Amino acid sequence: MTDKTYPRSLRHGLFITFEGPEGAGKTTQLQMLRDYLAAGGYDCVLTREPGGTVVAEQLRALVKHHDSGEIMTDEAELLLISAGRAQHVRNLILPALAAGKIVLCDRFYDSTTAYQGYARGIDLDFIRRLNSFSSCGCVPDLTILLDISPEQGFDRAAARESTINVSDRIEAAGMDFHRRVYDGFQKIAAADPQRVKVVAASGPPAEINQQIKGIVEHALQKL
Ligand code: T5A
């Protein structure tokens, strides 16, 4: 990637999301991709869900670390995550895309389908409609699914944190839950192979980054 002029075809931006189980390496790979694209002259915005704006980050903290003793229902969790997305999409993602930027997002609505749908068991058709509503119909141009077993992802997260973060409600939901998340992501990828590209994520970061760069370059060439 040597041409540093702003590509005309990016006037409508490019929306790339990263998905996968806990500890899959999304944050690591997103930063590597952002650096690569920025070196090529692309204007990138790196963001995440839950979160991404002030209000959405406040909702993220509630979803992840709520510890008042009152049980947070699955329905409330879904609605809080969706409320954050409504803020994030309208106040950050859509304006960035309208400005011709590449938006790189750590998780998006496929996580809602996998975690709140397949793993928590909330009706998938309702989640599909809620995803569409909360995201204002905004569909990622490309989704990279980092494919790693929940066990290996947890090993990585544990190596980073010395223990699994027990104050993180979703992280602490148990291995059966995280296996359902993993299976859910596989179903999402199988249902939408044009958009969702599965990348094996058990190898070294540089190797994974090479594969992702190839996929993203291909997407850029098609614009
Ligand atoms: N959630 C989210 C929902 O339930 N519904 C939703 O709709 C949405 C959007 C977000 C939580 O919210 C849930 C899912 C999550 O539980 P989070 O803290 O952002 O919480 O959790 P994760 O997205 O899972 O983030 P993690 O930081 O845990 O994992 P990453 O970003 O996938 O992994 P990363 O890059 O931080 O790497 C983890 C460790 O592994 C090392 C890194 O150095 C780091 O120490 N590593 C590697 N080690 C070996 N080989 C590699 N290839 C490595 N790549 C990274």
Coordinates of C-alpha atoms in Angstrom, one line a residue, residues 33-158:
L33 CA -4.7 -3.1 11.1
R34 CA -5.3 0.6 12.1
D35 CA -1.5 1.2 12.0
Y36 CA -1.2 -0.5 8.6
L37 CA -4.1 1.5 7.1
A38 CA -2.9 4.8 8.6
A39 CA 0.5 4.2 7.1
G40 CA -1.2 3.8 3.7
G41 CA -2.8 7.2 4.1
Y42 CA -6.3 6.1 5.2
D43 CA -8.2 8.0 7.8
C44 CA -9.3 5.5 10.4
V45 CA -11.5 5.6 13.4
L46 CA -10.9 2.8 16.0
T47 CA -13.9 2.2 18.3
R48 CA -15.6 -0.5 20.2
E49 CA -18.8 -2.0 21.5
P50 CA -20.3 -1.8 24.0
G51 CA -19.1 1.8 24.1
G52 CA -17.6 4.2 21.7
T53 CA -19.2 7.5 22.9
V54 CA -19.5 9.0 26.4
V55 CA -23.1 7.7 27.0
A56 CA -22.3 4.3 25.4
E57 CA -19.2 3.9 27.6
Q58 CA -21.3 4.6 30.7
L59 CA -23.8 1.9 29.6
R60 CA -20.8 -0.4 28.9
A61 CA -19.6 0.0 32.5
L62 CA -23.1 -0.8 33.8
V63 CA -23.3 -3.9 31.6
K64 CA -19.9 -5.3 32.4
H65 CA -19.4 -4.4 36.0
H66 CA -22.8 -3.8 37.6
D67 CA -22.4 -5.3 41.1
S68 CA -25.1 -3.8 43.3
G69 CA -26.4 -7.2 44.2
E70 CA -29.6 -6.8 42.1
I71 CA -29.6 -9.3 39.3
M72 CA -29.4 -7.8 35.9
T73 CA -31.9 -9.6 33.7
D74 CA -30.9 -10.8 30.2
E75 CA -33.5 -8.5 28.8
A76 CA -32.1 -5.5 30.5
E77 CA -28.6 -6.4 29.3
L78 CA -29.8 -6.7 25.7
L79 CA -31.6 -3.3 25.9
L80 CA -28.6 -1.5 27.5
I81 CA -26.2 -2.8 24.9
S82 CA -28.7 -1.8 22.2
A83 CA -29.1 1.6 23.7
G84 CA -25.4 2.1 23.6
R85 CA -25.3 1.1 20.0
A86 CA -28.1 3.6 19.1
Q87 CA -25.8 6.3 20.5
H88 CA -22.6 4.9 19.0
V89 CA -24.0 4.5 15.5
R90 CA -25.7 7.8 15.2
N91 CA -23.1 10.0 17.0
L92 CA -19.9 8.4 15.9
I93 CA -20.1 5.6 13.2
L94 CA -22.4 7.2 10.7
P95 CA -20.7 10.6 10.8
A96 CA -17.3 9.0 10.4
L97 CA -18.5 7.0 7.4
A98 CA -20.1 10.1 5.9
A99 CA -16.7 11.8 6.2
G100 CA -15.2 9.0 4.2
K101 CA -13.3 7.3 7.0
I102 CA -12.6 3.7 7.6
V103 CA -14.4 2.7 10.8
L104 CA -12.8 -0.2 12.7
C105 CA -15.1 -1.5 15.4
D106 CA -14.2 -4.0 18.1
R107 CA -17.5 -6.0 18.2
F108 CA -20.8 -4.9 16.8
Y109 CA -24.3 -6.5 16.5
D110 CA -23.0 -10.0 15.6
S111 CA -21.9 -10.1 19.3
T112 CA -25.5 -9.3 20.3
T113 CA -26.7 -12.2 18.2
A114 CA -24.0 -14.5 19.6
Y115 CA -24.1 -13.5 23.3
Q116 CA -27.7 -12.4 23.9
G117 CA -29.3 -14.5 21.2
Y118 CA -27.5 -17.9 20.9
A119 CA -25.9 -17.9 24.4
R120 CA -28.5 -16.2 26.6
G121 CA -31.4 -17.6 24.6
I122 CA -33.3 -14.5 23.7
D123 CA -35.5 -14.8 20.6
L124 CA -33.2 -14.5 17.5
D125 CA -35.8 -12.9 15.3
F126 CA -36.4 -10.2 17.9
I127 CA -32.7 -9.6 18.2
R128 CA -32.4 -9.3 14.4
R129 CA -35.1 -6.5 14.4
L130 CA -33.6 -4.8 17.4
N131 CA -30.1 -4.9 15.9
S132 CA -31.5 -3.2 12.8
F133 CA -33.3 -0.6 14.8
S134 CA -30.4 0.2 17.2
S135 CA -27.9 0.3 14.3
C136 CA -30.1 2.5 12.1
G137 CA -29.9 -0.2 9.4
C138 CA -26.1 0.2 9.3
V139 CA -24.6 -3.1 8.1
P140 CA -20.8 -3.7 8.3
D141 CA -19.1 -3.9 4.9
L142 CA -16.8 -6.5 6.2
T143 CA -16.6 -8.5 9.4
I144 CA -13.5 -10.4 10.5
L145 CA -14.4 -13.3 12.8
L146 CA -11.3 -14.4 14.8
D147 CA -11.7 -18.1 15.2
I148 CA -10.3 -19.4 18.5
S149 CA -11.8 -21.9 20.9
P150 CA -13.3 -20.3 24.1
E151 CA -10.7 -22.3 26.1
Q152 CA -7.7 -20.8 24.3
G153 CA -9.2 -17.3 24.4
F154 CA -9.7 -17.6 28.2
D155 CA -6.1 -18.8 28.5
R156 CA -4.9 -15.7 26.8
A157 CA -7.1 -13.4 28.8
A158 CA -6.0 -15.2 32.0

